[in-house]
Coordinates of C-alpha atoms in Angstrom, one line a residue:
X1 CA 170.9 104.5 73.7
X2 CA 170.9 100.6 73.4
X3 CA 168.2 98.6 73.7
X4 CA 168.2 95.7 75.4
X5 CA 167.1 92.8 74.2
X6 CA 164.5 90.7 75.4
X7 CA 165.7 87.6 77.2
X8 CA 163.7 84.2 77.3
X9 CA 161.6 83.4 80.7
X10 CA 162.8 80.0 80.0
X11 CA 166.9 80.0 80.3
X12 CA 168.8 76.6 80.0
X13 CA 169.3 74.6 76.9
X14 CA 166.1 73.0 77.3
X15 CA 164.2 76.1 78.0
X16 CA 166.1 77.9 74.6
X17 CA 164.7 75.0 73.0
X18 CA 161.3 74.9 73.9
X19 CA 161.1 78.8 72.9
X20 CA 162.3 78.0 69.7
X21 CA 159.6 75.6 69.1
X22 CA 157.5 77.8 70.7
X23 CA 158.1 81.0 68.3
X24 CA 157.9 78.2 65.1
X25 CA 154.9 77.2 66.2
X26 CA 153.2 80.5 67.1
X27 CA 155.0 82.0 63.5
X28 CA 152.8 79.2 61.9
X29 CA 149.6 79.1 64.2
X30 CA 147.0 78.2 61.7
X31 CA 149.2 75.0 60.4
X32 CA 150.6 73.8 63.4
X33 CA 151.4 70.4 61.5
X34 CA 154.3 71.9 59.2
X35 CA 155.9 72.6 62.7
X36 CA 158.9 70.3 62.7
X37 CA 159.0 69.3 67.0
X38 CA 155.6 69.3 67.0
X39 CA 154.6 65.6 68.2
X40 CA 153.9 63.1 65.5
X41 CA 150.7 62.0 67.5
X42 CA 148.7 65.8 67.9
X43 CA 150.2 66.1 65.1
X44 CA 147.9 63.5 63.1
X45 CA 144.8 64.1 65.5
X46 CA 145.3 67.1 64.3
X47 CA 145.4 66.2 60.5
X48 CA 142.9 63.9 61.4
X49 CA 140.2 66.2 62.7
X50 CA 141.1 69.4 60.1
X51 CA 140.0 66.6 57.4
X52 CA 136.9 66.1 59.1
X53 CA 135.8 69.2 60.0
X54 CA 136.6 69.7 55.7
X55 CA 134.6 67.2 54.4
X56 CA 131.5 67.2 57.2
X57 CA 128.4 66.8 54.8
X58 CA 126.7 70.0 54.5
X59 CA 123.3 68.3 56.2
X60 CA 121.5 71.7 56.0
X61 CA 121.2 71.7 52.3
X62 CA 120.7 68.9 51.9
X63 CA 117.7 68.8 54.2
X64 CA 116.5 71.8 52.4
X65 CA 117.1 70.2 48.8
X66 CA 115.3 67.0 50.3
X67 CA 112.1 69.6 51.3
X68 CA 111.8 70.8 48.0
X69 CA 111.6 67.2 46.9
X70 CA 114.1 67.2 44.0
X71 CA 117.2 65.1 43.3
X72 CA 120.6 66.1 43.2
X73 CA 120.2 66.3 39.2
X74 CA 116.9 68.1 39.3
X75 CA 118.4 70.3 42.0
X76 CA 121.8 70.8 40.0
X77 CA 119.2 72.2 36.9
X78 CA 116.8 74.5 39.6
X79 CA 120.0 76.3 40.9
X80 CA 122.1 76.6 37.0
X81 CA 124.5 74.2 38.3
X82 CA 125.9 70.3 37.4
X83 CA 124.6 67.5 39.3
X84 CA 128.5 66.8 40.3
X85 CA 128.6 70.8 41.5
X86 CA 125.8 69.5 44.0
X87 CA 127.1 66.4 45.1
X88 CA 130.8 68.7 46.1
X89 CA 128.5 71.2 47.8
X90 CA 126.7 68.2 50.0
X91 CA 129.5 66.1 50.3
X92 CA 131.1 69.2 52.0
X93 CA 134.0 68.6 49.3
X94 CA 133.2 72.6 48.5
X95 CA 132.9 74.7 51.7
X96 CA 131.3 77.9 49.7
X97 CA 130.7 77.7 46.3
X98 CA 130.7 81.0 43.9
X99 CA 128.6 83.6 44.9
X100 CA 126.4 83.4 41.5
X101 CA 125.2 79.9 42.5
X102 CA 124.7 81.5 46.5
X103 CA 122.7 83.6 45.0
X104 CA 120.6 81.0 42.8
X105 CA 120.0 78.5 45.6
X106 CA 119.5 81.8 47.8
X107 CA 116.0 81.9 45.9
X108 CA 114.0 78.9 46.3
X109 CA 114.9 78.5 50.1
X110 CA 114.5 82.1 51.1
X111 CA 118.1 82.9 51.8
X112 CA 120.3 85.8 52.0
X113 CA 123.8 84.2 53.2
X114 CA 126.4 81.1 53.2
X115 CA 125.2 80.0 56.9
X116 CA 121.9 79.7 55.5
X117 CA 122.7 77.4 53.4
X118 CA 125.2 75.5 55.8
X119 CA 128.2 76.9 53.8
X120 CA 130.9 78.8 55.3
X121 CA 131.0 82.4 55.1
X122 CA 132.4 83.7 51.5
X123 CA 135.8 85.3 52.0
X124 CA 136.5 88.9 50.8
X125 CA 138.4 88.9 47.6
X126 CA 141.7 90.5 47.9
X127 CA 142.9 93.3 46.3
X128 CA 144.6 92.7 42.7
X129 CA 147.6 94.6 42.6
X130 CA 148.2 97.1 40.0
X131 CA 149.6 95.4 36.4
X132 CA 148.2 92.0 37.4
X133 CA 145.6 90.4 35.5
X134 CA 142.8 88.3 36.8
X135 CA 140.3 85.8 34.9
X136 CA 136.6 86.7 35.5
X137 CA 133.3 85.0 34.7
X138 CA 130.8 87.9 33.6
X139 CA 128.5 87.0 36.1
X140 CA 130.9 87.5 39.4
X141 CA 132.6 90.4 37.7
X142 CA 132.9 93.4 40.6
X143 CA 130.6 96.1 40.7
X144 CA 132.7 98.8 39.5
X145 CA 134.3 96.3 36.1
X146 CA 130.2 96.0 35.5
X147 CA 129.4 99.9 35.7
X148 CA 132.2 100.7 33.9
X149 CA 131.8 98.2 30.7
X150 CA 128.4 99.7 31.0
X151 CA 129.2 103.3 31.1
X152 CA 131.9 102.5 28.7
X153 CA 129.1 101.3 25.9
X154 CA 127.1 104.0 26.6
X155 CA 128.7 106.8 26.8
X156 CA 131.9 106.2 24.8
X157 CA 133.3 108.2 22.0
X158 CA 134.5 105.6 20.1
X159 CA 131.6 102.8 20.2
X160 CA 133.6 99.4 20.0
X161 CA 132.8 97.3 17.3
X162 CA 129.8 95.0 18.0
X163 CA 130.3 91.6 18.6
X164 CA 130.6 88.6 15.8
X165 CA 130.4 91.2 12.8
X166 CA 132.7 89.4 10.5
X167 CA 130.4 89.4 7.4
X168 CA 128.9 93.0 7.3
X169 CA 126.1 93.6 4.3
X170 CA 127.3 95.2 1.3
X171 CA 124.2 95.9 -0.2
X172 CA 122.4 99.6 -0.1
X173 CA 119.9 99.6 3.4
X174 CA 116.3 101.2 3.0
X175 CA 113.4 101.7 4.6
X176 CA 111.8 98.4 4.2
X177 CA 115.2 96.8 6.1
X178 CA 114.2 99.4 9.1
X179 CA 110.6 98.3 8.6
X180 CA 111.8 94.8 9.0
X181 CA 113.7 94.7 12.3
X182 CA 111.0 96.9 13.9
X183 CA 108.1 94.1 12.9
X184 CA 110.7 91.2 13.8
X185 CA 111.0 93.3 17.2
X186 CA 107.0 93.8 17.4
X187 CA 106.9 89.7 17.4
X188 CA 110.0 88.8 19.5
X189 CA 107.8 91.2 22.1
X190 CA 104.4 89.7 21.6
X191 CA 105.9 86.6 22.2
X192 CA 107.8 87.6 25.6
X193 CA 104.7 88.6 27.2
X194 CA 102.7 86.0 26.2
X195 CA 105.3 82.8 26.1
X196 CA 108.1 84.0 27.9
X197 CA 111.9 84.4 26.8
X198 CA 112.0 80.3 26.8
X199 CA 109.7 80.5 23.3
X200 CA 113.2 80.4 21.6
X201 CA 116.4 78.9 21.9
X202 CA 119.3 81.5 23.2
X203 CA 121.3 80.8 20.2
X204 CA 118.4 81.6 18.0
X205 CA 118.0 84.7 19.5
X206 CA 121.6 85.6 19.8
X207 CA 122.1 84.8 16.0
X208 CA 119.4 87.0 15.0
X209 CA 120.3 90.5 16.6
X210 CA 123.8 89.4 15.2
X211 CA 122.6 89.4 12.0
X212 CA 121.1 92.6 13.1
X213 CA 124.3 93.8 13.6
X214 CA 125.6 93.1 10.4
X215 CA 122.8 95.5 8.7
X216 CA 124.4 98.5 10.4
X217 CA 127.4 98.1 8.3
X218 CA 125.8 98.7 5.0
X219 CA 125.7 101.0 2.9
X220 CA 122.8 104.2 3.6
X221 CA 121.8 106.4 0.9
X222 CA 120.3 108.7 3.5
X223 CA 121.2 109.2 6.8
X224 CA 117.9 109.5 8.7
X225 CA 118.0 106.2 6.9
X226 CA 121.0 104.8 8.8
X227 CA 120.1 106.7 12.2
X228 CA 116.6 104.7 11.8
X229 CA 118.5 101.6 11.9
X230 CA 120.7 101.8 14.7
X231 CA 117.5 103.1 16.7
X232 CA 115.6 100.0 15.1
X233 CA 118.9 97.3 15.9
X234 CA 119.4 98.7 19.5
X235 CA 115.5 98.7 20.7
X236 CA 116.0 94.5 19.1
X237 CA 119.2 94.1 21.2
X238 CA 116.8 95.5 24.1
X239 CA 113.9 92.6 23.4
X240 CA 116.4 89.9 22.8
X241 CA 118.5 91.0 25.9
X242 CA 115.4 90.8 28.0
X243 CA 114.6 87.7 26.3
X244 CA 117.8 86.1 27.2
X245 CA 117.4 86.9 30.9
X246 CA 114.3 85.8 31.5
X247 CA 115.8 82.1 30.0
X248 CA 118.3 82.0 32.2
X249 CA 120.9 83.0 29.9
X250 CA 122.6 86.4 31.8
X251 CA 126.0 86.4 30.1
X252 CA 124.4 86.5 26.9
X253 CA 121.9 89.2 27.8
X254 CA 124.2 91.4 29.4
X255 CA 126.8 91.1 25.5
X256 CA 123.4 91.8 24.3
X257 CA 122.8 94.9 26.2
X258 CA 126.2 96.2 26.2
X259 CA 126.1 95.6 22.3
X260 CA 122.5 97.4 21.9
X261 CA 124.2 100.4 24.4
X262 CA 127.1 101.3 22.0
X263 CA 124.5 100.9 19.4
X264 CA 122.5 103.3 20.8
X265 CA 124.8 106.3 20.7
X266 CA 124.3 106.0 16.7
X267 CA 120.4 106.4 17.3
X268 CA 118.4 109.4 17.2
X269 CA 116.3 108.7 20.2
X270 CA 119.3 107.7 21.9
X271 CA 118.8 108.5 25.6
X272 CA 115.2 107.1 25.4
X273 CA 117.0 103.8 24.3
X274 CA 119.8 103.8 27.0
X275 CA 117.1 104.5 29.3
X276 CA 115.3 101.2 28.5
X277 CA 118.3 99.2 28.1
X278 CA 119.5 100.5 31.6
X279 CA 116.3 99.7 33.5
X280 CA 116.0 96.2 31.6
X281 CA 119.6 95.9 33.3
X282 CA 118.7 96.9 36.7
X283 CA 116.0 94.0 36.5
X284 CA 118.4 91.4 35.7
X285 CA 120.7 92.9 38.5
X286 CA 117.7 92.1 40.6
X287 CA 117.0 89.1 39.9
X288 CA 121.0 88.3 40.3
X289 CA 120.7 90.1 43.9
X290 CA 123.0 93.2 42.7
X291 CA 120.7 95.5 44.1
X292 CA 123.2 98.0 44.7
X293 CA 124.0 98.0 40.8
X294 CA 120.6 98.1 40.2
X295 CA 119.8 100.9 41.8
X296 CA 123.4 102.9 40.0
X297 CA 121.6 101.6 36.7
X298 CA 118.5 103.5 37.3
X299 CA 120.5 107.0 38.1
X300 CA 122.0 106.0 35.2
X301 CA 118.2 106.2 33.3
X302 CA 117.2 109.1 34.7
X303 CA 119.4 111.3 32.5
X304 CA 116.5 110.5 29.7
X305 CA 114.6 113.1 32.4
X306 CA 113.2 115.8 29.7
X307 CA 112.7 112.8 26.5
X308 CA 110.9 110.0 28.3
X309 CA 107.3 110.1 29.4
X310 CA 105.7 110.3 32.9
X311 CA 104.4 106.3 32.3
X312 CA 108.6 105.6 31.7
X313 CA 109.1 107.5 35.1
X314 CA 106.7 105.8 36.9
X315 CA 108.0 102.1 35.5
X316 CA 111.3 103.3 36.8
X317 CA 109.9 104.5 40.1
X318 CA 108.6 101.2 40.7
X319 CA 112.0 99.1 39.9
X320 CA 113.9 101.5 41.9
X321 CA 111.4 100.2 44.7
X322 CA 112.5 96.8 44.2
X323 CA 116.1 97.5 44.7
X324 CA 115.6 99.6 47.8
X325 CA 113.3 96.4 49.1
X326 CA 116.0 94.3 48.4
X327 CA 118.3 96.1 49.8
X328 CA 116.1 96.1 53.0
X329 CA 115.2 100.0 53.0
X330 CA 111.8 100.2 53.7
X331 CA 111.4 103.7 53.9
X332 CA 113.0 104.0 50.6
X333 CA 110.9 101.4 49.1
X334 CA 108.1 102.9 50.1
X335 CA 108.8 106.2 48.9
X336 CA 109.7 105.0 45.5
X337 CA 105.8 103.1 45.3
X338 CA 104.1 106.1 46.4
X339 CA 106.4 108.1 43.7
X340 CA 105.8 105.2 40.9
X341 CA 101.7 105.8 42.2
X342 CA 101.5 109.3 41.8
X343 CA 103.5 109.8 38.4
X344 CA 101.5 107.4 36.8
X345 CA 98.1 108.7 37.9
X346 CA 99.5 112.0 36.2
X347 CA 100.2 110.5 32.8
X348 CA 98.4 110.7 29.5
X349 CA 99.1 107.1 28.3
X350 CA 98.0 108.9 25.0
X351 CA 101.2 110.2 24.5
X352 CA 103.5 107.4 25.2
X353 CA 105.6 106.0 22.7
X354 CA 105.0 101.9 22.0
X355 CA 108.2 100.6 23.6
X356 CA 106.7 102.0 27.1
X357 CA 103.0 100.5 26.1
X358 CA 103.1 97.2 27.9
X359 CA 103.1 99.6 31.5
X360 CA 99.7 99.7 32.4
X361 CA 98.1 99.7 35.5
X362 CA 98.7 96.0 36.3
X363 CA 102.2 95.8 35.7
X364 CA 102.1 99.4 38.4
X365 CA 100.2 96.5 41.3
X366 CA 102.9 93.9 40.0
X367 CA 106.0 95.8 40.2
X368 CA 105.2 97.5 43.3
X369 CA 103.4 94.3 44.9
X370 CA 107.1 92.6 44.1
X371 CA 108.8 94.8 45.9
X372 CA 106.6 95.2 49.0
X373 CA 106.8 90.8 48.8
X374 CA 110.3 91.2 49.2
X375 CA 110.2 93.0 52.6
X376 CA 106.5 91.5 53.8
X377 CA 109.0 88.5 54.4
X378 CA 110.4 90.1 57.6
X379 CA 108.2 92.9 57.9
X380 CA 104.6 91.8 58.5
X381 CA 103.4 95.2 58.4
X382 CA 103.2 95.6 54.8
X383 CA 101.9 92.1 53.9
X384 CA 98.1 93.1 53.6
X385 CA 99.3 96.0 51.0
X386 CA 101.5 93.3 49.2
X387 CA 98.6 91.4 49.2
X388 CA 96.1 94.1 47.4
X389 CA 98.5 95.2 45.1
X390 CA 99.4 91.6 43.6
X391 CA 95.6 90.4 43.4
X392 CA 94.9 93.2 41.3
X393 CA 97.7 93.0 39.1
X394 CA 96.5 89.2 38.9
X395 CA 92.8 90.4 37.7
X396 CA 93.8 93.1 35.7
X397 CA 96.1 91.3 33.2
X398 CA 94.8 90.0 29.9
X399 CA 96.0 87.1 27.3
X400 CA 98.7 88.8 26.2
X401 CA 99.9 89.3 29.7
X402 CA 100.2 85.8 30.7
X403 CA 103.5 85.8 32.2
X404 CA 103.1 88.9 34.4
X405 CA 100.0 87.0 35.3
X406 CA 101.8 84.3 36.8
X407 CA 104.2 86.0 38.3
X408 CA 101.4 88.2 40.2
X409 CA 99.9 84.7 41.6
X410 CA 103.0 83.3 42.6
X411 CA 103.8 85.7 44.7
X412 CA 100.3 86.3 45.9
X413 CA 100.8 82.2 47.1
X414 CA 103.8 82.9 48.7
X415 CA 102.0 86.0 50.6
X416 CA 99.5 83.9 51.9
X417 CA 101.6 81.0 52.5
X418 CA 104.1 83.4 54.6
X419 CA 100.9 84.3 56.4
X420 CA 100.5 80.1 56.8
X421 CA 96.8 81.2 55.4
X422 CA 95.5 77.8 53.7
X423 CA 92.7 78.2 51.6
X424 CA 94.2 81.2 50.1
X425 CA 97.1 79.7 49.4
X426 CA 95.9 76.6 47.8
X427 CA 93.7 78.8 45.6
X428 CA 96.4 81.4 44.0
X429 CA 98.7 78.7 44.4
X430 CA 96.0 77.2 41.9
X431 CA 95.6 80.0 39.7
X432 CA 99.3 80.1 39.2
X433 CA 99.8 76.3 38.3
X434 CA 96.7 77.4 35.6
X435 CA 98.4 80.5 33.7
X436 CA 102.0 79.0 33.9
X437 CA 101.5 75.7 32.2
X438 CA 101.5 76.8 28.8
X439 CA 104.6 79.4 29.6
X440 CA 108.0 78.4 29.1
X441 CA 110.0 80.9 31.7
X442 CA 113.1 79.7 34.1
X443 CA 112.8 83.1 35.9
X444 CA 109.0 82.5 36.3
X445 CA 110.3 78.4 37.4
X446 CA 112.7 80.3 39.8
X447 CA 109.7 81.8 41.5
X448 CA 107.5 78.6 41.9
X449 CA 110.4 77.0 43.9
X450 CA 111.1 80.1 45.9
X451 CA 107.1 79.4 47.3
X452 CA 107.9 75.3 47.2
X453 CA 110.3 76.6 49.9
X454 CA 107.1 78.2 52.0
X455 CA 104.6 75.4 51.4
X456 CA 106.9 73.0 53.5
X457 CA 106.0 73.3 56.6
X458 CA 101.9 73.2 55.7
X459 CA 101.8 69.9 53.9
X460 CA 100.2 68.3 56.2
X461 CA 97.4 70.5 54.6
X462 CA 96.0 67.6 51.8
X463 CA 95.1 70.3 49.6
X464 CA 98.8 72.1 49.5
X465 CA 100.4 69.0 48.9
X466 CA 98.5 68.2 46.2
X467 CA 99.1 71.4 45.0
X468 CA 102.5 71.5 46.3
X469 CA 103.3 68.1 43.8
X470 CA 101.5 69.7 40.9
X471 CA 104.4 72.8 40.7
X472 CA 107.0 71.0 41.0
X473 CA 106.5 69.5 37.9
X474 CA 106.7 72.8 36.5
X475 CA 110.3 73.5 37.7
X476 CA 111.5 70.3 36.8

């Protein structure tokens, strides 16, 4: 049976013409320009107004960079960018930058998505066919690359070799080398809680757990000897990971947990290890916005079920509450703080090992307060909770808690500011200015410009700006 073929509406040799144009034109719809009848004049009105819309100035960050009342420079530092990175983003020059920096700038104004931020929407990245290799920066990798590099360390058969161990020790290991790491790690710890992950440069800390490393290599005249070691070198690669995060530095914390992971499978308290290193993980995911991740991480922990104790349980509990908030679930989130409440009233901190020590009963109101912040945003109905839990975490920490102190009052400010509650505000506001001077945290600084973002619209207030002035000299 034949077919016939469709004939043009238009007949004629003018009509056969315009068809043809027509078809070229609507074959290239979304460049009409490259069309080769089109007329020269739409033509360049056309050209004209595509470069416009391109380079517009992106007015609504910059009006939200003007009301935190930085420069493009002190912006460019806030956000882990360059000043020039900035300048591209206002200019318009850039219409969506990468989604780590989204997610950086996402923090101090409050927002979850491109528009917010007068960007355009972040395309989907296309498939990458099979064979074909694609450059990417640690930080952007996909979900499923991270998880697997993650399972990979963990759970491998053959651990891959640790990285920068060129120079392993030749010497016999003993005790007093174990002995030595774990004190080096009792002090990197002490310091963290008390300083923050800032107290040392990320090279320094980077150098020392490769040096670490290189002990592993040695030679072990006893094997609980050796086993001791990779336990003692992998709960370091945990401290200094954390360490690393908390500066900023997430490429190098997340070598240093992958490191510390394949580590850990040479360890006789292996799945207690993996279990910390995997919910130190999920907190970085966190703070990145890879809440999904970070809620895959802490399955992950949970196969320590039978060799962790119920205080480990209840510290995971209340993380896995902070993914769900972020994720927006609030029925999750607040099934995972009653379950984080109830373990921990059932455990016998007598029995729990020192790496799970530092989880008392303030950092239970902090974590769980954090996580009920994240939702009281949008959801006013747990903002008086929020508010309980976060002022007694703030009264219940001591000196060595200095950090988790300040992160407590910040958020309690932004509570109360979110609630446009003055006097409040100005006081934990206060109280937060107090503990974090003498800290030296970017994730802590990250915080303090997330409630900037919130004191905005009450400066009219003389005692918030004042107050408002005073912090943002601590995330300059």
């Amino acid at each position: 049976m034949t077919v016939a073929r469709r004939i043009p509406v238009s007949t004629g040799r003018n009509g056969l013409a315009r068809n043809s144009l027509r078809n070229m034109c609507r074959k290239n719809r979304n460049n009409r320009t490259n069309c080769p009848g089109y007329p020269s004049a739409i033509r360049d009105l056309h050209r004209v107004s595509m470069e416009r819309d391109r380079y517009r100035p992106n007015q609504t960050l910059i009006d939200k960079r003007l009301a935190l009342g930085t420069t493009q420079e002190e912006y460019a530092e806030l956000v882990g960018a360059t000043a020039r990175q900035v300048r591209n983003w206002e200019s318009g020059l850039v219409r969506c930058p990468q989604a780590w920096h989204l997610t950086r700038m996402g923090r101090p104004h409050g927002t979850t998505t491109p528009q917010q931020l007068g960007f355009a929407p972040r395309p989907r990245q296309p498939r990458v066919a099979a064979g074909e290799h694609r450059d990417r920066s640690e930080t952007d990798m996909r979900r499923r690359d991270f998880l697997g590099l993650t399972i990979a360390a963990a759970f491998s058969a053959q651990p891959l070799a640790a990285p920068d161990r060129a120079a392993p020790v030749s010497r016999n290991i003993g005790s007093a080398d174990v002995d030595r790491i774990e004190q080096t790690n009792d002090a990197l710890t002490q310091t963290d809680f008390l300083i923050g992950g800032a107290a040392f440069r990320a090279e320094a800390l980077v150098d020392q757990f490769r040096q670490a490393t290189l002990l592993l290599d040695g030679q072990f005249r006893h094997e609980g000897t050796r086993e001791a070691m990779h336990s003692a070198v992998g709960h370091l690669g945990s401290t200094i990971g954390f360490m690393l995060f908390d500066q900023d530095c997430h490429n190098e914390a997340r070598h240093t947990y992958l490191s510390s992971l394949r580590i850990a499978q040479a360890a006789p308290d292996r799945w207690p290890l993996r279990a910390i290193i995997f919910s130190e993980m999920a907190r970085q995911c966190i703070q990145l916005g890879q809440h999904h991740e970070a809620d895959e991480l802490l399955r992950m922990a949970r196969g320590a079920e039978t060799e962790v104790s119920p205080t480990f349980h209840a510290m995971l509990h209340a993380v896995q509450a902070r993914a769900h908030a972020g994720i927006g679930d609030l029925d999750q989130t607040m099934r995972y703080v009653a379950m984080a409440e109830d373990t921990f009233a059932n455990a016998d901190r007598a029995f729990d090992p020192s790496w799970i020590s530092w989880f008392d009963q303030a950092e239970l109101a902090g974590e769980t307060g954090a996580a009920l912040t994240t939702l009281a945003i949008s959801h006013d109905g747990v903002r008086d909770e929020a508010v309980l839990r976060l002022a007694r975490s703030a009264s219940e920490h001591g000196a060595t808690g200095q950090r988790s102190k300040a992160l407590a009052l910040v958020r309690l400010a932004t509570m109360h500011a979110v609630r446009r509650d003055v006097a409040n505000t100005t006081a934990a506001a206060c109280d937060a200015r107090e503990v974090s001077r003498t800290l030296r945290s970017p994730r802590l600084a990250l915080e303090v410009a997330a409630l900037r973002q919130h004191l905005q619209p009450m400066r009219r207030h003389g005692s918030i700006a004042d107050i408002d002035d005073d912090l943002a000299l601590l995330t300059s």
